[in-house]
Short mmCIF file of C-alpha atoms in Angstrom, two decimals:
data_model
loop_
_atom_site.label_atom_id
_atom_site.label_comp_id
_atom_site.label_asym_id
_atom_site.label_seq_id
_atom_site.Cartn_x
_atom_site.Cartn_y
_atom_site.Cartn_z
CA UNK A 6 27.57 -19.74 6.42
CA UNK A 7 28.11 -16.08 7.29
CA UNK A 8 30.57 -13.51 5.99
CA UNK A 9 31.27 -11.03 8.82
CA UNK A 10 33.40 -7.88 8.70
CA UNK A 11 33.27 -4.11 8.90
CA UNK A 12 32.42 -4.19 5.21
CA UNK A 13 31.36 -7.25 3.22
CA UNK A 14 31.22 -7.45 -0.58
CA UNK A 15 30.09 -10.38 -2.70
CA UNK A 16 30.76 -10.38 -6.44
CA UNK A 17 30.74 -14.13 -6.85
CA UNK A 18 28.41 -16.95 -5.78
CA UNK A 19 27.54 -18.03 -2.25
CA UNK A 20 25.77 -21.40 -1.95
CA UNK A 21 24.27 -22.92 1.21
CA UNK A 22 21.49 -25.04 -0.26
CA UNK A 23 20.50 -26.69 3.03
CA UNK A 24 21.24 -23.88 5.43
CA UNK A 25 21.60 -20.13 5.92
CA UNK A 26 23.82 -17.82 3.93
CA UNK A 27 24.44 -14.44 5.45
CA UNK A 28 26.44 -11.24 5.17
CA UNK A 29 26.90 -9.24 8.37
CA UNK A 30 28.44 -5.77 8.35
CA UNK A 31 29.56 -4.71 11.81
CA UNK A 32 30.14 -1.11 10.75
CA UNK A 33 32.82 1.47 11.23
CA UNK A 34 34.81 1.68 14.47
CA UNK A 35 34.66 -2.08 15.09
CA UNK A 36 36.99 -5.03 14.96
CA UNK A 37 35.76 -8.50 13.99
CA UNK A 38 37.64 -11.40 15.56
CA UNK A 39 37.27 -15.16 15.07
CA UNK A 40 38.59 -17.43 17.80
CA UNK A 41 38.46 -21.13 18.59
CA UNK A 42 36.14 -22.34 21.36
CA UNK A 43 37.31 -25.45 23.20
CA UNK A 44 38.57 -27.12 20.06
CA UNK A 45 34.98 -27.75 18.97
CA UNK A 46 34.20 -24.72 16.86
CA UNK A 47 34.70 -21.02 16.41
CA UNK A 48 33.06 -17.88 17.79
CA UNK A 49 32.81 -14.45 16.24
CA UNK A 50 33.30 -11.43 18.47
CA UNK A 51 32.67 -7.83 17.37
CA UNK A 52 34.47 -5.25 19.50
CA UNK A 53 33.85 -1.50 19.51
CA UNK A 54 37.06 0.43 18.90
CA UNK A 55 38.00 3.55 20.83
CA UNK A 56 40.18 6.61 20.24
CA UNK A 57 42.50 6.71 17.23
CA UNK A 58 41.73 3.12 16.37
CA UNK A 59 38.12 4.09 15.78
CA UNK A 60 38.84 7.23 13.75
CA UNK A 61 41.92 6.31 11.75
CA UNK A 62 41.78 6.58 7.98
CA UNK A 63 42.11 2.81 7.66
CA UNK A 64 38.67 2.54 9.29
CA UNK A 65 36.81 4.69 6.73
CA UNK A 66 34.30 2.79 4.63
CA UNK A 67 33.88 3.98 1.04
CA UNK A 68 30.47 5.62 0.58
CA UNK A 69 29.52 4.40 4.06
CA UNK A 70 28.42 1.05 2.64
CA UNK A 71 28.64 -1.99 4.87
CA UNK A 72 27.16 -4.70 2.63
CA UNK A 73 27.34 -4.95 -1.14
CA UNK A 74 26.02 -7.92 -3.13
CA UNK A 75 26.71 -7.88 -6.85
CA UNK A 76 26.83 -11.65 -7.19
CA UNK A 77 24.51 -14.53 -6.29
CA UNK A 78 23.42 -15.86 -2.91
CA UNK A 79 21.57 -19.19 -2.88
CA UNK A 80 20.35 -20.73 0.38
CA UNK A 81 17.38 -22.01 2.34
CA UNK A 82 17.57 -18.77 4.35
CA UNK A 83 19.40 -15.65 3.15
CA UNK A 84 20.20 -12.74 5.46
CA UNK A 85 22.01 -9.43 5.01
CA UNK A 86 22.40 -7.55 8.28
CA UNK A 87 24.13 -4.20 8.75
CA UNK A 88 24.59 -2.14 11.87
CA UNK A 89 23.89 0.98 9.80
CA UNK A 90 23.75 4.63 10.77
CA UNK A 91 21.36 7.37 9.79
CA UNK A 92 23.91 9.02 7.49
CA UNK A 93 25.02 5.94 5.54
CA UNK A 94 23.93 3.53 2.86
CA UNK A 95 24.03 0.24 4.76
CA UNK A 96 23.01 -2.36 2.15
CA UNK A 97 23.06 -2.31 -1.64
CA UNK A 98 21.86 -5.36 -3.54
CA UNK A 99 22.40 -5.27 -7.28
CA UNK A 100 22.81 -9.02 -7.62
CA UNK A 101 20.50 -11.98 -7.06
CA UNK A 102 19.37 -13.44 -3.74
CA UNK A 103 17.45 -16.73 -3.77
CA UNK A 104 16.01 -18.49 -0.74
CA UNK A 105 14.47 -21.94 -1.23
CA UNK A 106 13.31 -23.85 1.87
CA UNK A 107 14.31 -27.51 2.10
CA UNK A 108 12.20 -28.55 5.11
CA UNK A 109 8.49 -29.25 4.64
CA UNK A 110 6.21 -26.40 5.84
CA UNK A 111 9.17 -24.07 6.19
CA UNK A 112 9.47 -20.67 4.51
CA UNK A 113 12.29 -19.81 2.20
CA UNK A 114 13.18 -16.42 3.66
CA UNK A 115 15.18 -13.42 2.48
CA UNK A 116 15.93 -10.72 5.07
CA UNK A 117 17.70 -7.42 4.49
CA UNK A 118 18.15 -5.35 7.65
CA UNK A 119 19.92 -2.02 7.25
CA UNK A 120 19.59 -1.02 10.89
CA UNK A 121 19.61 2.79 10.97
CA UNK A 122 21.17 2.92 7.50
CA UNK A 123 19.56 2.94 4.06
CA UNK A 124 18.82 -0.06 1.86
CA UNK A 125 18.76 0.09 -1.94
CA UNK A 126 17.72 -2.85 -4.13
CA UNK A 127 18.49 -2.67 -7.83
CA UNK A 128 18.72 -6.45 -8.17
CA UNK A 129 16.53 -9.49 -7.70
CA UNK A 130 15.20 -11.26 -4.62
CA UNK A 131 13.34 -14.60 -4.77
CA UNK A 132 11.78 -16.60 -1.93
CA UNK A 133 10.15 -20.01 -2.29
CA UNK A 134 8.91 -22.63 0.15
CA UNK A 135 9.97 -26.28 0.10
CA UNK A 136 8.95 -28.48 -2.81
CA UNK A 137 9.14 -28.50 -6.56
CA UNK A 138 9.34 -24.99 -7.97
CA UNK A 139 6.23 -25.56 -10.10
CA UNK A 140 4.07 -26.46 -7.09
CA UNK A 141 5.71 -24.73 -4.11
CA UNK A 142 4.15 -21.78 -2.30
CA UNK A 143 5.88 -18.44 -2.21
CA UNK A 144 8.27 -17.71 0.64
CA UNK A 145 8.91 -14.59 2.70
CA UNK A 146 10.90 -11.41 1.98
CA UNK A 147 11.50 -8.74 4.63
CA UNK A 148 13.41 -5.49 4.06
CA UNK A 149 13.98 -2.88 6.78
CA UNK A 150 16.12 0.24 7.12
CA UNK A 151 16.07 3.99 7.67
CA UNK A 152 15.11 4.55 4.04
CA UNK A 153 14.34 1.69 1.66
CA UNK A 154 14.34 2.05 -2.12
CA UNK A 155 13.33 -0.59 -4.66
CA UNK A 156 14.58 0.94 -7.90
CA UNK A 157 12.97 0.57 -11.37
CA UNK A 158 15.18 -2.48 -12.07
CA UNK A 159 14.21 -4.13 -8.79
CA UNK A 160 12.37 -7.48 -8.82
CA UNK A 161 11.08 -8.77 -5.47
CA UNK A 162 9.09 -11.97 -5.78
CA UNK A 163 7.55 -14.52 -3.43
CA UNK A 164 5.17 -15.97 -6.00
CA UNK A 165 3.65 -19.42 -5.88
CA UNK A 166 4.39 -22.09 -8.49
CA UNK A 167 2.82 -22.16 -11.92
CA UNK A 168 0.94 -25.41 -11.15
CA UNK A 169 0.12 -24.97 -7.44
CA UNK A 170 1.07 -22.99 -4.34
CA UNK A 171 -0.26 -19.80 -2.78
CA UNK A 172 1.58 -16.52 -3.00
CA UNK A 173 4.01 -15.65 -0.21
CA UNK A 174 4.69 -12.51 1.80
CA UNK A 175 6.70 -9.35 1.14
CA UNK A 176 7.16 -6.66 3.79
CA UNK A 177 9.15 -3.47 3.24
CA UNK A 178 9.22 -1.34 6.37
CA UNK A 179 11.35 1.79 6.71
CA UNK A 180 11.84 4.11 9.65
CA UNK A 181 11.50 7.09 7.31
CA UNK A 182 10.75 6.74 3.57
CA UNK A 183 9.85 3.68 1.50
CA UNK A 184 10.03 4.07 -2.29
CA UNK A 185 8.96 1.35 -4.74
CA UNK A 186 9.64 1.83 -8.44
CA UNK A 187 10.09 -1.77 -9.56
CA UNK A 188 8.13 -5.03 -9.35
CA UNK A 189 6.75 -6.74 -6.24
CA UNK A 190 5.17 -10.14 -6.99
CA UNK A 191 3.27 -12.47 -4.64
CA UNK A 192 1.00 -13.95 -7.28
CA UNK A 193 -0.39 -17.48 -7.39
CA UNK A 194 -0.73 -18.35 -11.10
CA UNK A 195 -2.48 -21.72 -10.70
CA UNK A 196 -6.27 -22.00 -10.76
CA UNK A 197 -6.56 -23.35 -7.22
CA UNK A 198 -4.21 -20.97 -5.39
CA UNK A 199 -4.62 -17.53 -3.78
CA UNK A 200 -2.47 -14.44 -3.97
CA UNK A 201 -0.18 -13.55 -1.09
CA UNK A 202 0.38 -10.48 1.08
CA UNK A 203 2.36 -7.27 0.56
CA UNK A 204 2.99 -4.56 3.16
CA UNK A 205 4.74 -1.32 2.11
CA UNK A 206 5.21 0.75 5.26
CA UNK A 207 7.10 3.76 6.58
CA UNK A 208 6.60 7.35 7.70
CA UNK A 209 6.28 8.20 4.02
CA UNK A 210 5.48 5.65 1.32
CA UNK A 211 5.70 6.23 -2.42
CA UNK A 212 4.82 4.01 -5.37
CA UNK A 213 6.39 5.96 -8.19
CA UNK A 214 5.87 5.77 -11.95
CA UNK A 215 6.26 2.25 -13.25
CA UNK A 216 5.81 0.48 -9.92
CA UNK A 217 3.89 -2.82 -10.21
CA UNK A 218 2.58 -4.70 -7.18
CA UNK A 219 0.67 -7.91 -7.87
CA UNK A 220 -1.08 -10.17 -5.35
CA UNK A 221 -3.45 -11.88 -7.77
CA UNK A 222 -4.32 -15.57 -7.64
CA UNK A 223 -6.37 -18.04 -9.63
CA UNK A 224 -8.70 -18.80 -6.69
CA UNK A 225 -8.67 -15.35 -5.10
CA UNK A 226 -6.81 -12.09 -4.76
CA UNK A 227 -4.44 -11.44 -1.87
CA UNK A 228 -3.82 -8.38 0.29
CA UNK A 229 -1.79 -5.24 -0.43
CA UNK A 230 -1.40 -2.68 2.36
CA UNK A 231 0.30 0.62 1.55
CA UNK A 232 0.75 2.95 4.50
CA UNK A 233 -1.62 1.10 6.85
CA UNK A 234 -4.62 -1.17 7.24
CA UNK A 235 -8.37 -0.47 7.05
CA UNK A 236 -9.05 3.13 8.13
CA UNK A 237 -5.70 3.29 9.83
CA UNK A 238 -6.32 0.31 12.08
CA UNK A 239 -10.03 0.65 12.81
CA UNK A 240 -12.23 -2.40 13.26
CA UNK A 241 -14.34 -2.94 10.11
CA UNK A 242 -18.08 -2.58 10.39
CA UNK A 243 -20.08 -5.80 10.49
CA UNK A 244 -21.02 -5.58 6.82
CA UNK A 245 -17.33 -5.21 5.87
CA UNK A 246 -15.75 -7.72 8.24
CA UNK A 247 -15.12 -10.19 5.42
CA UNK A 248 -14.20 -7.72 2.65
CA UNK A 249 -11.93 -5.55 4.82
CA UNK A 250 -10.68 -8.21 7.22
CA UNK A 251 -7.86 -6.84 9.36
CA UNK A 252 -4.44 -8.37 9.78
CA UNK A 253 -3.78 -10.41 12.90
CA UNK A 254 -0.86 -8.13 13.85
CA UNK A 255 -1.18 -4.32 14.03
CA UNK A 256 0.06 -2.45 10.94
CA UNK A 257 1.80 0.89 11.46
CA UNK A 258 0.43 3.97 9.72
CA UNK A 259 2.22 6.28 7.31
CA UNK A 260 2.00 10.04 7.65
CA UNK A 261 1.95 10.41 3.87
CA UNK A 262 1.26 7.96 1.03
CA UNK A 263 1.55 8.69 -2.69
CA UNK A 264 0.84 6.49 -5.71
CA UNK A 265 1.91 7.86 -9.10
CA UNK A 266 -0.15 7.87 -12.29
CA UNK A 267 1.51 4.88 -13.98
CA UNK A 268 1.85 2.82 -10.81
CA UNK A 269 -0.42 -0.22 -10.51
CA UNK A 270 -1.62 -2.57 -7.78
CA UNK A 271 -3.52 -5.79 -8.45
CA UNK A 272 -5.18 -8.21 -6.04
CA UNK A 273 -7.46 -10.04 -8.46
CA UNK A 274 -8.91 -13.49 -8.84
CA UNK A 275 -7.75 -14.57 -12.26
CA UNK A 276 -9.90 -17.71 -12.66
CA UNK A 277 -12.65 -18.39 -10.09
CA UNK A 278 -12.69 -16.59 -6.75
CA UNK A 279 -13.16 -13.27 -5.01
CA UNK A 280 -11.07 -10.16 -5.50
CA UNK A 281 -8.65 -9.27 -2.73
CA UNK A 282 -8.03 -6.26 -0.51
CA UNK A 283 -6.05 -3.11 -1.36
CA UNK A 284 -5.48 -0.28 1.12
CA UNK A 285 -3.83 3.11 0.59
CA UNK A 286 -3.78 4.96 3.91
CA UNK A 287 -2.13 7.94 5.59
CA UNK A 288 -2.64 9.93 8.76
CA UNK A 289 -1.98 13.25 7.00
CA UNK A 290 -1.89 13.09 3.18
CA UNK A 291 -2.79 10.49 0.57
CA UNK A 292 -2.18 11.30 -3.09
CA UNK A 293 -3.76 8.57 -5.23
CA UNK A 294 -3.13 8.89 -8.98
CA UNK A 295 -2.62 5.28 -10.10
CA UNK A 296 -4.70 2.18 -10.88
CA UNK A 297 -6.06 -0.36 -8.37
CA UNK A 298 -7.69 -3.66 -9.37
CA UNK A 299 -9.46 -6.13 -7.06
CA UNK A 300 -11.71 -7.86 -9.60
CA UNK A 301 -13.48 -11.17 -9.16
CA UNK A 302 -12.62 -14.17 -11.33
CA UNK A 303 -13.66 -14.47 -14.96
CA UNK A 304 -15.47 -17.77 -14.24
CA UNK A 305 -17.00 -16.72 -10.91
CA UNK A 306 -16.44 -14.81 -7.70
CA UNK A 307 -17.23 -11.39 -6.26
CA UNK A 308 -15.30 -8.16 -6.44
CA UNK A 309 -12.92 -7.29 -3.62
CA UNK A 310 -12.31 -4.26 -1.39
CA UNK A 311 -10.36 -1.10 -2.21
CA UNK A 312 -9.70 1.77 0.15
CA UNK A 313 -7.93 5.05 -0.66
CA UNK A 314 -8.18 7.16 2.48
CA UNK A 315 -6.54 9.66 4.76
CA UNK A 316 -7.37 10.86 8.23
CA UNK A 317 -6.85 14.36 6.87
CA UNK A 318 -6.15 15.16 3.19
CA UNK A 319 -7.07 12.84 0.30
CA UNK A 320 -6.44 13.58 -3.38
CA UNK A 321 -8.12 10.73 -5.29
CA UNK A 322 -7.49 11.10 -9.00
CA UNK A 323 -6.70 7.46 -9.81
CA UNK A 324 -8.98 4.55 -10.64
CA UNK A 325 -10.23 1.78 -8.34
CA UNK A 326 -11.97 -1.22 -9.94
CA UNK A 327 -13.46 -4.09 -7.90
CA UNK A 328 -15.89 -5.45 -10.46
CA UNK A 329 -17.05 -9.03 -11.00
CA UNK A 330 -17.79 -10.58 -14.41
CA UNK A 331 -19.85 -13.40 -12.87
CA UNK A 332 -20.58 -12.24 -9.34
CA UNK A 333 -21.33 -9.23 -7.16
CA UNK A 334 -19.26 -6.09 -7.58
CA UNK A 335 -16.99 -5.10 -4.72
CA UNK A 336 -16.46 -1.76 -2.95
CA UNK A 337 -14.17 1.25 -3.25
CA UNK A 338 -14.01 3.30 -0.04
CA UNK A 339 -12.68 6.88 0.14
CA UNK A 340 -12.43 8.48 3.59
CA UNK A 341 -10.97 12.02 3.90
CA UNK A 342 -12.04 15.15 5.87
CA UNK A 343 -13.84 17.70 3.64
CA UNK A 344 -14.22 16.42 0.08
CA UNK A 345 -15.15 18.03 -3.23
CA UNK A 346 -16.33 16.00 -6.23
CA UNK A 347 -14.60 17.49 -9.24
CA UNK A 348 -12.95 16.72 -12.58
CA UNK A 349 -9.85 18.70 -11.64
CA UNK A 350 -6.76 17.84 -9.64
CA UNK A 351 -6.00 20.23 -6.78
CA UNK A 352 -4.30 20.71 -3.43
CA UNK A 353 -1.59 18.13 -3.74
CA UNK A 354 1.51 17.23 -5.73
CA UNK A 355 4.72 15.22 -5.49
CA UNK A 356 8.05 15.64 -7.20
CA UNK A 357 9.17 12.01 -7.58
CA UNK A 358 12.71 10.75 -7.81
CA UNK A 359 14.53 8.29 -5.61
CA UNK A 360 16.85 10.88 -4.10
CA UNK A 361 14.31 13.60 -3.28
CA UNK A 362 13.33 13.46 0.41
CA UNK A 363 10.60 16.11 0.14
CA UNK A 364 8.20 14.23 -2.07
CA UNK A 365 5.02 14.28 -0.02
CA UNK A 366 3.79 17.84 0.41
CA UNK A 367 0.05 18.64 0.46
CA UNK A 368 -0.82 22.14 -0.68
CA UNK A 369 -4.21 22.50 1.02
CA UNK A 370 -6.61 20.94 3.48
CA UNK A 371 -9.66 20.02 1.40
CA UNK A 372 -9.68 16.72 -0.45
CA UNK A 373 -10.70 16.32 -4.08
CA UNK A 374 -12.11 13.18 -5.69
CA UNK A 375 -12.13 12.96 -9.46
CA UNK A 376 -15.63 12.13 -10.74
CA UNK A 377 -14.10 10.50 -13.82
CA UNK A 378 -12.72 7.76 -11.58
CA UNK A 379 -16.05 7.48 -9.73
CA UNK A 380 -17.84 7.05 -13.06
CA UNK A 381 -15.31 4.43 -14.19
CA UNK A 382 -15.87 2.40 -11.06
CA UNK A 383 -19.66 2.62 -11.21
CA UNK A 384 -19.56 1.65 -14.89
CA UNK A 385 -17.63 -1.51 -13.98
CA UNK A 386 -20.24 -2.48 -11.37
CA UNK A 387 -18.02 -1.39 -8.46
CA UNK A 388 -19.84 0.43 -5.67
CA UNK A 389 -18.25 3.61 -4.32
CA UNK A 390 -18.43 4.93 -0.76
CA UNK A 391 -17.15 8.37 0.25
CA UNK A 392 -17.22 9.10 3.96
CA UNK A 393 -15.75 12.13 5.70
CA UNK A 394 -14.37 12.93 9.13
CA UNK A 395 -14.89 15.96 11.35
CA UNK A 396 -11.74 17.96 12.15
CA UNK A 397 -13.36 20.56 14.37
CA UNK A 398 -12.97 24.23 13.47
CA UNK A 399 -10.68 23.47 10.52
CA UNK A 400 -12.95 21.18 8.50
CA UNK A 401 -16.40 19.83 9.28
CA UNK A 402 -16.43 16.85 6.99
CA UNK A 403 -18.66 18.26 4.24
CA UNK A 404 -19.21 16.76 0.78
CA UNK A 405 -19.79 19.16 -2.12
CA UNK A 406 -19.87 19.11 -5.92
CA UNK A 407 -17.91 21.45 -8.14
CA UNK A 408 -19.42 22.79 -11.37
CA UNK A 409 -17.61 20.03 -13.28
CA UNK A 410 -18.55 17.34 -10.77
CA UNK A 411 -21.54 15.65 -12.44
CA UNK A 412 -21.75 11.88 -11.94
CA UNK A 413 -23.01 9.68 -14.76
CA UNK A 414 -23.27 5.88 -14.79
CA UNK A 415 -23.45 4.78 -18.43
CA UNK A 416 -22.46 1.09 -18.33
CA UNK A 417 -22.17 -1.98 -16.14
CA UNK A 418 -24.34 -3.80 -13.63
CA UNK A 419 -26.20 -2.31 -10.67
CA UNK A 420 -24.00 -0.31 -8.30
CA UNK A 421 -24.30 1.89 -5.23
CA UNK A 422 -22.94 5.39 -4.58
CA UNK A 423 -22.84 6.23 -0.87
CA UNK A 424 -21.99 9.73 0.38
CA UNK A 425 -21.65 9.74 4.17
CA UNK A 426 -20.66 13.07 5.72
CA UNK A 427 -20.01 14.14 9.28
CA UNK A 428 -21.15 17.53 8.06
CA UNK A 429 -23.46 18.52 5.18
CA UNK A 430 -23.93 17.20 1.64
CA UNK A 431 -24.47 19.74 -1.15
CA UNK A 432 -25.05 18.42 -4.68
CA UNK A 433 -25.23 21.05 -7.40
CA UNK A 434 -24.71 18.83 -10.47
CA UNK A 435 -26.71 15.94 -11.89
CA UNK A 436 -26.34 12.34 -10.75
CA UNK A 437 -27.69 9.95 -13.38
CA UNK A 438 -27.69 6.35 -14.52
CA UNK A 439 -28.61 5.16 -18.01
CA UNK A 440 -27.35 1.58 -17.56
CA UNK A 441 -29.04 -0.55 -14.89
CA UNK A 442 -29.84 0.78 -11.47
CA UNK A 443 -27.81 3.19 -9.39
CA UNK A 444 -28.62 3.20 -5.67
CA UNK A 445 -27.84 6.59 -4.10
CA UNK A 446 -27.42 6.85 -0.34
CA UNK A 447 -26.94 10.31 1.17
CA UNK A 448 -26.24 10.41 4.91
CA UNK A 449 -25.44 13.80 6.50
CA UNK A 450 -24.52 14.38 10.13
CA UNK A 451 -23.35 10.77 10.19
CA UNK A 452 -20.68 9.58 12.62
CA UNK A 453 -17.60 8.07 11.00
CA UNK A 454 -15.09 5.59 12.30
CA UNK A 455 -12.95 8.42 13.70
CA UNK A 456 -15.55 10.97 14.78
CA UNK A 457 -18.60 10.15 16.86
CA UNK A 458 -19.40 13.87 17.28
CA UNK A 459 -21.28 15.12 14.23
CA UNK A 460 -22.05 18.62 12.96
CA UNK A 461 -25.30 19.69 14.65
CA UNK A 462 -26.47 21.89 11.76
CA UNK A 463 -25.74 19.38 8.99
CA UNK A 464 -28.06 19.31 5.97
CA UNK A 465 -28.69 17.58 2.66
CA UNK A 466 -29.04 20.13 -0.13
CA UNK A 467 -29.99 18.82 -3.59
CA UNK A 468 -29.85 21.50 -6.26
CA UNK A 469 -29.72 19.30 -9.36
CA UNK A 470 -31.54 16.41 -11.01
CA UNK A 471 -31.12 12.85 -9.76
CA UNK A 472 -32.04 10.01 -12.14
CA UNK A 473 -31.39 6.50 -10.82
CA UNK A 474 -32.83 4.25 -13.56
CA UNK A 475 -34.63 1.95 -11.16
CA UNK A 476 -32.21 2.34 -8.26
CA UNK A 477 -33.10 3.33 -4.69
CA UNK A 478 -32.70 6.79 -3.17
CA UNK A 479 -32.03 7.00 0.58
CA UNK A 480 -31.80 10.37 2.38
CA UNK A 481 -30.77 10.39 6.02
CA UNK A 482 -29.81 13.54 7.95
CA UNK A 483 -29.11 13.40 11.67
CA UNK A 484 -28.48 17.15 11.94
CA UNK A 485 -30.85 20.11 12.30
CA UNK A 486 -30.30 21.55 8.82
CA UNK A 487 -33.03 19.47 7.15
CA UNK A 488 -33.31 18.14 3.60
CA UNK A 489 -33.65 20.53 0.68
CA UNK A 490 -34.78 18.99 -2.60
CA UNK A 491 -34.60 21.56 -5.39
CA UNK A 492 -33.96 19.33 -8.37
CA UNK A 493 -36.04 16.64 -10.08
CA UNK A 494 -35.87 13.22 -8.42
CA UNK A 495 -36.39 10.35 -10.87
CA UNK A 496 -36.01 6.88 -9.36
CA UNK A 497 -37.42 4.93 -12.32
CA UNK A 498 -36.15 4.94 -15.91
CA UNK A 499 -35.63 8.40 -17.38
#
């Protein structure tokens, strides 16, 4: 069943339990005609109007909206399709859309397509596969448009059942800006099920204050991709092929990605299994201020994989935890150009707000990584890798420490801190561990995934004490600058 017109509004209930329920907005300057076909059915024809018929006042659509759902839509497949234009709000959902498949192995699917117009969701969307609600897997939800906003009241869920069923899939993909302020849920609550997949894509992607994305599952965490896949679509190294496994289909990259301080992403194993995969990526600017969790299960399982990276400018002030209570800790990867280890936030800010289009504006080239978040990860048993790129005459991919950039591991199991620079590594503050071993790997003049040309005069310059409490120290410099050890190196217990 489809409702088709220039503008379609639903304030009641639409039920198509065994089929498809849809709302199709043809847009301004069109006529929608229904005519009989051979006495056996009806066809819908949308004609483009010309001249006065296209511009008359009777053709104006209030607020430019084509589709408005304030009621309930219940079907096996639910679709809202608008022709949309770049100046208009094409779809607004403030009601409830439920899609529940009725055929075995079929997805219950919700699709909102705003065309070149904007899509705003202040309501609820649910998608479930066939079967009893308590045991069915999550379905599929897809939202596209010029700009897509999931407001603070928004609930988008393709979760599995409470007794069985893996999490489903949610994909929000805008041509310009994607903003998430509400809840996105592809969890799998039962002990034997795994979390689903979430993709939040666009030219600019923002998870603002209060946003909650959850792909956790009893038997393993799922996958959450914000702004791109591993290193912007690179093939993972052999040692990361399982942790950072790429999607079968290419994932488009954002120019800018921002995650606010109170935003949260989870891809955890909640019972027994490995943590999942979380990626925050941008080609130009990533501002990471929130919390990421890819922990292994309480009863068993290893930590997962977290990446907060940018091909250019990374501001990493948030926290990434991929620990494991009864397994091996996972990995947090940070991959900018130049990077400074510091306790301060610098060179990046965002204004927030659903109506502000200028929310992603870096204020400098060099990236900063907050050592407080590095310490938190190491203390949880999560290993941390920081690798830089080489941007020619602008930035050489150096890693340095600010005066407030000391690193101290004071809790947790063994962990590894890897600093891999296309350029030089200069450490002026202490790096210590007082709780189990800390392996420290320093690799200067080291080719990254993006840059095979390294800085010829790269060097490793240690100007402070390094105490690893039984961990290993590895120094590797491929450049001509040499290794300068000016502090005390203590590998055993201090």
